[in-house]
Short mmCIF file of C-alpha atoms and ligand atoms in Angstrom, two decimals:
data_model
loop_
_atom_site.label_atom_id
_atom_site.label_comp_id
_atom_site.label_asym_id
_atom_site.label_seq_id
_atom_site.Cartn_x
_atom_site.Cartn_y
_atom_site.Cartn_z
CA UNK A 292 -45.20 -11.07 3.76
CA UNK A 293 -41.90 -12.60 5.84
CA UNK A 294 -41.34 -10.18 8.87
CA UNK A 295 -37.44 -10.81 8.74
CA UNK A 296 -35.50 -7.10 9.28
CA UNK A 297 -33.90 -5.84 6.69
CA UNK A 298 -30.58 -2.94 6.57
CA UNK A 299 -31.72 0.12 4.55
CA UNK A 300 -28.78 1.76 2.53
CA UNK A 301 -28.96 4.75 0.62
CA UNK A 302 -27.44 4.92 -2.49
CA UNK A 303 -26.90 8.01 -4.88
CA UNK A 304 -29.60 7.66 -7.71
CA UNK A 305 -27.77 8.86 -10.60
CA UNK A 306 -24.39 10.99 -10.85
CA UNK A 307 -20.72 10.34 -10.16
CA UNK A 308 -21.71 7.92 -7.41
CA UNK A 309 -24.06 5.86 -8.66
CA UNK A 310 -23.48 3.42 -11.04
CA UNK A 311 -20.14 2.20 -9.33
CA UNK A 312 -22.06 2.20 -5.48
CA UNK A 313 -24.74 -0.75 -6.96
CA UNK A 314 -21.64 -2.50 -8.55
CA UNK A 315 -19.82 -2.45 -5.33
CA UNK A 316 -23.25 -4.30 -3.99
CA UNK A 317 -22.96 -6.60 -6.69
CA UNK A 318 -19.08 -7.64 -6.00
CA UNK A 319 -20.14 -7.74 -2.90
CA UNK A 320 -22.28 -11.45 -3.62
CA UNK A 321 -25.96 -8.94 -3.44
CA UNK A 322 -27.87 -9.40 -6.32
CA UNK A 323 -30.41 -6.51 -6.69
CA UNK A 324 -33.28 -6.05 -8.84
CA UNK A 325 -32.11 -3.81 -11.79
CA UNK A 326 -34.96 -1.11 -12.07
CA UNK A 327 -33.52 2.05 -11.66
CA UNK A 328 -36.82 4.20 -11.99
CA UNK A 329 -37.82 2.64 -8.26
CA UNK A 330 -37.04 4.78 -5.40
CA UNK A 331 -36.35 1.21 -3.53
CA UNK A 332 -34.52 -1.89 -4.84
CA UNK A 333 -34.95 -5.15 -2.46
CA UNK A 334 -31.82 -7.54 -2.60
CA UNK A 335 -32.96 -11.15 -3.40
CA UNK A 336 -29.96 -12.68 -1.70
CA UNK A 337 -29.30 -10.62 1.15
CA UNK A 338 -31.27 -8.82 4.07
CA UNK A 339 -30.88 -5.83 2.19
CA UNK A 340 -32.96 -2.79 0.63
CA UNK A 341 -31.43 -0.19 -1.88
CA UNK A 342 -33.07 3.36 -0.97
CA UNK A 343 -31.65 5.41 -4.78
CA UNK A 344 -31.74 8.47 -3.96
CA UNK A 345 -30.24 12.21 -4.14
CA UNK A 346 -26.95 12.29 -2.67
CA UNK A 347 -27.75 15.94 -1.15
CA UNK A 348 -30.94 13.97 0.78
CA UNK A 349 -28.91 11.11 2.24
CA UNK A 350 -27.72 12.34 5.76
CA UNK A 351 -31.49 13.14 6.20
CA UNK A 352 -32.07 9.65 5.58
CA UNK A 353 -29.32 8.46 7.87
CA UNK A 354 -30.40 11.28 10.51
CA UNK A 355 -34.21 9.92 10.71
CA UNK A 356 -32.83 6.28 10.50
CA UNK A 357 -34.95 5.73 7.25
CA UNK A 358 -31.87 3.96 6.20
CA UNK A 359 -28.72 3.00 8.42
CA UNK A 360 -26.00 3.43 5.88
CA UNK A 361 -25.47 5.45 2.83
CA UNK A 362 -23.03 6.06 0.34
CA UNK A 363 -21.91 9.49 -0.62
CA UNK A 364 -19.09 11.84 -0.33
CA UNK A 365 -17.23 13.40 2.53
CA UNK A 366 -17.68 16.58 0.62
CA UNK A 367 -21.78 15.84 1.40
CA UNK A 368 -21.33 14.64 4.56
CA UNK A 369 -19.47 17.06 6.21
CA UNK A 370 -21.15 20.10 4.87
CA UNK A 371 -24.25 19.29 6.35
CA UNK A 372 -22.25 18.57 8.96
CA UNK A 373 -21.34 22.04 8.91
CA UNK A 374 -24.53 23.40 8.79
CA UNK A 375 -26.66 21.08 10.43
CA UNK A 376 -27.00 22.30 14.15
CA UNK A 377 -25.78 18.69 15.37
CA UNK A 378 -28.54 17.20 13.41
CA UNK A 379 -26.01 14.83 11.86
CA UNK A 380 -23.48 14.82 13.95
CA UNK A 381 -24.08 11.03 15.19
CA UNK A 382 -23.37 10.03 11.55
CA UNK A 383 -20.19 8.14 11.68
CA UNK A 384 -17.63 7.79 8.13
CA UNK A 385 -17.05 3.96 8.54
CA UNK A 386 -15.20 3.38 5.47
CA UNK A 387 -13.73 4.89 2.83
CA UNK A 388 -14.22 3.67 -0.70
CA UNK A 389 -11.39 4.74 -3.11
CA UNK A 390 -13.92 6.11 -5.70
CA UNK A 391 -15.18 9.41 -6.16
CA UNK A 392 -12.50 11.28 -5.27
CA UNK A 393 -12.70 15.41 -5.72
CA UNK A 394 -11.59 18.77 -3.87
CA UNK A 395 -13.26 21.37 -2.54
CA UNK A 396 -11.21 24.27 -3.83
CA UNK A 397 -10.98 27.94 -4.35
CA UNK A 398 -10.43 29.40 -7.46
CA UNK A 399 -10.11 32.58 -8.85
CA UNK A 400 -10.42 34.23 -12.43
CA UNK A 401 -6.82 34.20 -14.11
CA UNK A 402 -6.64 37.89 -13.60
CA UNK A 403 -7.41 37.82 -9.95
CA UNK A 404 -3.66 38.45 -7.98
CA UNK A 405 -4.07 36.00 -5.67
CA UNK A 406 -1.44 35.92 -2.84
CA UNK A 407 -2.31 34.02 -0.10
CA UNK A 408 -5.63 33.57 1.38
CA UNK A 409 -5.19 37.30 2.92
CA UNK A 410 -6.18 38.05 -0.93
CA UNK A 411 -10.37 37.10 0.17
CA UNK A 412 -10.38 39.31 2.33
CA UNK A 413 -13.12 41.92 1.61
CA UNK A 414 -13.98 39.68 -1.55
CA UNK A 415 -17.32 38.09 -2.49
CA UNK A 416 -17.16 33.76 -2.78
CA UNK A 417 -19.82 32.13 -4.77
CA UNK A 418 -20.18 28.65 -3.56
CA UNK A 419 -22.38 25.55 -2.90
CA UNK A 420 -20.44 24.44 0.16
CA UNK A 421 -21.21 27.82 2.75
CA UNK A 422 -20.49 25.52 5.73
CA UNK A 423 -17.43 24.20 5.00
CA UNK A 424 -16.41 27.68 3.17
CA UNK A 425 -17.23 29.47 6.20
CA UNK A 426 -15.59 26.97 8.66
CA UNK A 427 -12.04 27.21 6.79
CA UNK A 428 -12.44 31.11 6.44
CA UNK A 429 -12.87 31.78 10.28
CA UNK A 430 -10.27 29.31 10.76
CA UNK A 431 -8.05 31.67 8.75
CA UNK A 432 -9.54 34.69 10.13
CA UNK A 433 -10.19 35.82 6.52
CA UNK A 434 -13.06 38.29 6.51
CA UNK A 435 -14.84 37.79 3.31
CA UNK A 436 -18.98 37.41 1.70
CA UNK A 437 -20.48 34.33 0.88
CA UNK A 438 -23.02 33.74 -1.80
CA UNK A 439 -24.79 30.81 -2.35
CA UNK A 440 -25.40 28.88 -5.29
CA UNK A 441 -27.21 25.49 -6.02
CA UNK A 442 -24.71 25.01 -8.73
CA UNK A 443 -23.19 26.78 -11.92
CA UNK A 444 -20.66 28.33 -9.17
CA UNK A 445 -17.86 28.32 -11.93
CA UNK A 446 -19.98 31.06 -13.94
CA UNK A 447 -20.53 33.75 -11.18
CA UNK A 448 -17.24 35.50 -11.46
CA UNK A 449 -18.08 36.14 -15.06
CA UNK A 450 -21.55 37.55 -14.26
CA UNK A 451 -20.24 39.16 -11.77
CA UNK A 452 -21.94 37.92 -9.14
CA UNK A 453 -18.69 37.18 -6.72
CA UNK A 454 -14.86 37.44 -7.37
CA UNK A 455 -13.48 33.94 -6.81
CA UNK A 456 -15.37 30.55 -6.27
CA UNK A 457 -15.02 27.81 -4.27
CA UNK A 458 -16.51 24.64 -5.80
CA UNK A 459 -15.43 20.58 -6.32
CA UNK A 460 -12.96 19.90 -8.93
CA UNK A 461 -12.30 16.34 -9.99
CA UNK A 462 -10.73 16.35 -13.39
CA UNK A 463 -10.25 20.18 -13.53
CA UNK A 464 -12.11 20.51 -17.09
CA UNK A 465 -14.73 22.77 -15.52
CA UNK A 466 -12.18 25.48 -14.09
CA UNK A 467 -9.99 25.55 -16.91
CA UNK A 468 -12.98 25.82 -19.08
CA UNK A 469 -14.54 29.27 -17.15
CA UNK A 470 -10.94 30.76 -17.01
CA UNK A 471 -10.51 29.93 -13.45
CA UNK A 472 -7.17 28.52 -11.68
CA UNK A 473 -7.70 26.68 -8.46
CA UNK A 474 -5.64 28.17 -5.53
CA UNK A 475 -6.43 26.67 -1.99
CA UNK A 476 -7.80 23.44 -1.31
CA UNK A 477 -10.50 23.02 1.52
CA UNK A 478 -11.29 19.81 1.37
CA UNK A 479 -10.25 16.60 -0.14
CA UNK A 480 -12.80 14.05 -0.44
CA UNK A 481 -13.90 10.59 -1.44
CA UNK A 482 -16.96 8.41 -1.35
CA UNK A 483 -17.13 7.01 2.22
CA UNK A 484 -19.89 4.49 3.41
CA UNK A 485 -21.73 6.79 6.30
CA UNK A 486 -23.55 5.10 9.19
CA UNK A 487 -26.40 5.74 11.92
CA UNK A 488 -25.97 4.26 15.31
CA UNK A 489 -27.80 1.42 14.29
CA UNK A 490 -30.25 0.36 17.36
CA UNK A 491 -31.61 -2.90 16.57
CA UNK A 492 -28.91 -5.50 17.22
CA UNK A 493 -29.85 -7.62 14.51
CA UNK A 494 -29.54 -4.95 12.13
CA UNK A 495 -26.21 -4.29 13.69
CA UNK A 496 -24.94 -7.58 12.54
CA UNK A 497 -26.55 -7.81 8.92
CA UNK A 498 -24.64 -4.34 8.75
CA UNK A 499 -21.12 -5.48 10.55
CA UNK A 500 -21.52 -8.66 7.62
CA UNK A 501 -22.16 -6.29 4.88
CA UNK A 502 -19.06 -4.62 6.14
CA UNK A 503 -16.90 -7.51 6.33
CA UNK A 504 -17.96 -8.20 2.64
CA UNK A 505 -17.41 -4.86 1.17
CA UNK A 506 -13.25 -4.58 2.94
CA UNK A 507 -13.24 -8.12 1.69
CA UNK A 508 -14.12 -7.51 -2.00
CA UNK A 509 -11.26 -3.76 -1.75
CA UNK A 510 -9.01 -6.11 -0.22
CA UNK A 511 -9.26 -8.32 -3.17
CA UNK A 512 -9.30 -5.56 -5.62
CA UNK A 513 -5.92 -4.83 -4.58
CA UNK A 514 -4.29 -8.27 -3.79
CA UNK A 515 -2.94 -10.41 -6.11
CA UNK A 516 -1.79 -13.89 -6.37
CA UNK A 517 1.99 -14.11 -7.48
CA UNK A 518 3.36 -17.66 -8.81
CA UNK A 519 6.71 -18.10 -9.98
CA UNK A 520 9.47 -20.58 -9.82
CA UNK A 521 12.78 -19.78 -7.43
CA UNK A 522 16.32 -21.28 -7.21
CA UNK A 523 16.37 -22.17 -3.55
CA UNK A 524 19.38 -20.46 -3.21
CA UNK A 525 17.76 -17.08 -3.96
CA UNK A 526 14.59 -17.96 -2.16
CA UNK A 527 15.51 -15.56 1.03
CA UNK A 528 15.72 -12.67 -1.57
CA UNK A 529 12.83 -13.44 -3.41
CA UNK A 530 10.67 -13.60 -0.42
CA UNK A 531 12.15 -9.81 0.59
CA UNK A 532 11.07 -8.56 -3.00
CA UNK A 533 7.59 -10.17 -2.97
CA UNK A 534 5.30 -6.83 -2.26
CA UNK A 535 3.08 -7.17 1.19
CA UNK A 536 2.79 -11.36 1.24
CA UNK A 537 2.96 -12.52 4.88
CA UNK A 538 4.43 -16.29 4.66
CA UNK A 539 4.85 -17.59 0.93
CA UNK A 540 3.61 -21.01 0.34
CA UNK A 541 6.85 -23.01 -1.05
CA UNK A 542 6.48 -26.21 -2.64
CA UNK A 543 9.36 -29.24 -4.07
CA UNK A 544 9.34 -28.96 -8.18
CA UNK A 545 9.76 -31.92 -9.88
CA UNK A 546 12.84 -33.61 -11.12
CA UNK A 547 14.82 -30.37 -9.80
CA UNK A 548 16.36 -30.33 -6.69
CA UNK A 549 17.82 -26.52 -7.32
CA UNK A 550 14.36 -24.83 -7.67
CA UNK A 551 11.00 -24.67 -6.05
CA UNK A 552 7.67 -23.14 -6.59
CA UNK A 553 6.72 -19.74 -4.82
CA UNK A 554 3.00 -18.83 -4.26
CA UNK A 555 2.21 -16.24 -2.35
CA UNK A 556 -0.49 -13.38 -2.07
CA UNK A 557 0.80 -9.80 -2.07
CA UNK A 558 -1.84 -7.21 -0.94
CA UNK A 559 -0.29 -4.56 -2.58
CA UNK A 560 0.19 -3.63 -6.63
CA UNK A 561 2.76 -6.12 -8.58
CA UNK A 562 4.23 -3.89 -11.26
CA UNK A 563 6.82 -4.37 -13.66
CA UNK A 564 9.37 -3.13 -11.59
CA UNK A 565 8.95 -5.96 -8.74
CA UNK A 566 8.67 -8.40 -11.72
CA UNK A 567 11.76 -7.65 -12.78
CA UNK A 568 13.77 -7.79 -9.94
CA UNK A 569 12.43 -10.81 -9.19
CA UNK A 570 13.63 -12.01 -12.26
CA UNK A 571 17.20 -10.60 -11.21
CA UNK A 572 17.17 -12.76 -8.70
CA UNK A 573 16.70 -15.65 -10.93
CA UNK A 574 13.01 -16.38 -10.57
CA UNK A 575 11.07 -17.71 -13.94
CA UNK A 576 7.83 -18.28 -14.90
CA UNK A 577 6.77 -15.33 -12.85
CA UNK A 578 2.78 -15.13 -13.09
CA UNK A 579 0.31 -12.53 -11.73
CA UNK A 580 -3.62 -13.50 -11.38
CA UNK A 581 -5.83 -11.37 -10.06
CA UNK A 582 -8.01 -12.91 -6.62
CA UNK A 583 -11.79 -12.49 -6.73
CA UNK A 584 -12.83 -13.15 -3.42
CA UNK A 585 -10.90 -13.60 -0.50
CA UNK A 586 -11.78 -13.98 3.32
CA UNK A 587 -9.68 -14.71 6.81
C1 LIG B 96 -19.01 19.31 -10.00
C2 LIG B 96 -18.50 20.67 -9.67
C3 LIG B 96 -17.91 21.16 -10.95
C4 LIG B 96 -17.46 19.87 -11.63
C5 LIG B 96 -15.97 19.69 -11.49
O1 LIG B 96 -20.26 19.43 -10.54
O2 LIG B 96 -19.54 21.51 -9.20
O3 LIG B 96 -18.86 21.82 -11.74
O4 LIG B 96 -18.11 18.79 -10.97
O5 LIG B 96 -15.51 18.54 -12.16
P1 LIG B 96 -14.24 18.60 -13.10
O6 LIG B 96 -13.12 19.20 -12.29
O7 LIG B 96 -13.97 17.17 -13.45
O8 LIG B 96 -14.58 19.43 -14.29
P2 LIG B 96 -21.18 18.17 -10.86
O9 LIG B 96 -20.88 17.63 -12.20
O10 LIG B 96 -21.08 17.19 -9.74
O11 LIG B 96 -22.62 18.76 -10.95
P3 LIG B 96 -23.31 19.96 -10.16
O12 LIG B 96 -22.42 21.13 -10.18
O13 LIG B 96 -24.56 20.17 -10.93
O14 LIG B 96 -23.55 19.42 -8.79
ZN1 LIG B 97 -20.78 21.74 -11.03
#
């Protein structure tokens, strides 16, 4: 048994979450033990152990410092939030992850005259999300019931059991599907890595270099590395079209005095369009690679 400490993260088991949570581990340089039946994975590489679990039972986790970070959405997060009597109110959103994104939303059978959020008033809401529901309804001063449902939210109108919903929506499918038409959004979320106020200072720092790993590996995702040959003439306009690249490396090319090489790293998208005007201003052999780690 080695006594070294180890981080705890919480990770959604299966669902939306999941499978692209361990892979951001993974690009991250932590190579984790594959079984997914296990409550816990331990990394081999890194002071790290993988806590899959519900999404729904991860503040809890966070709350009783059984792990120190988790992933899951702002949607989660914040309802217990909501409902929580401060239990969770130390949890802090560190970082948002660009995945999982989704809105909390009302909507309302096709036939319903919706006209404004004055329309709820007096009107039953089937929902999942009663805190954050209940929040944005006082906020409006709408007077309206709240029923609460584990899930299958999109069927009560049709049974009757409320008048409009208010549920998550990602692609849409699901509304569209029960006849409903989302009018209000409550929320807008996205997976966001949650943490405790870690105590132990040594778990503070395996967590601030986990940290500086993950931004590293989104900053990557989105950089790329841009080579291309310039006439020097054009070599002040190039450098204004080259998207988000600080100070472009230029280098001599031989046997031509008129052109040089550009490299540079832009940390936003290259599209076609910045290609091209590149190109009109008499760059060739324009190139775009893709970075796969990078680190100040
Ligand atoms: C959510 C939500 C909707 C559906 C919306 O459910 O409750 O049912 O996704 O997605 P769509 O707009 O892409 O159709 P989820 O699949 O997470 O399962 P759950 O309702 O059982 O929690
Ligand atoms: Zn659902």
């Amino acid at each position: 048994m080695d006594n070294e400490k180890r981080l705890k993260i919480a990770i959604q088991k299966s669902g939306r979450l999941a499978d692209v949570s361990l892979q951001l581990l993974e690009n991250s340089g932590i190579h984790l033990s594959k079984s997914r039946d296990q409550l816990l994975c331990r990394a081999q590489n890194f002071p790290l152990d993988v806590f899959l679990v519900r999404d729904d039972d991860i503040p809890a986790f966070l709350a009783t410092d059984v792990c120190q970070l988790g992933v899951l959405g702002q949607n989660v997060l914040r309802e217990k939030q909501a409902v929580g009597n401060g239990q969770f109110g130390a949890l802090k959103e560190e970082l948002p992850l660009g995945y999982g994104r989704c809105r909390l939303s009302i909507a309302v059978p096709q036939d319903f005259a919706y006209s404004g959020l004055a329309s709820l008033n007096g009107k039953t809401i089937a929902t999942s999300y009663k805190g954050l529901l209940g929040a944005y309804l006082k906020a409006h001063d709408i007077d309206a019931n709240i029923v609460t449902m584990q899930g299958a939210v999109e069927v009560a109108p049709r049974t009757h059991l409320a008048d409009v919903i208010c549920d998550l929506v990602s692609t849409g499918n699901t509304l569209t599907s029960n006849g409903l038409v989302e009018r209000d959004v409550i929320l807008r979320s996205e997976a966001v890595l949650v943490k405790n106020q870690i105590a132990d200072s040594d778990i503070a720092k395996i967590c601030d270099k986990l940290l500086s790993r993950i931004k590293a590996v989104q900053r990557a995702a989105k950089s790329r590395y841009i080579m291309l040959n310039s006439p020097i003439d054009s070599l002040a306009a190039i450098k204004a079209v080259l998207p988000g690249s600080q100070s472009p490396t230029v280098m001599p090319l031989q046997g031509r005095d008129d052109m040089v090489a550009v490299h540079a790293v832009c940390e936003e998208g290259v599209f076609w369009d910045t290609m091209e005007d590149l190109k009109a201003n008499g760059a060739n052999s324009i190139l775009v690679v893709p970075i796969e780690k990078m680190l100040d």
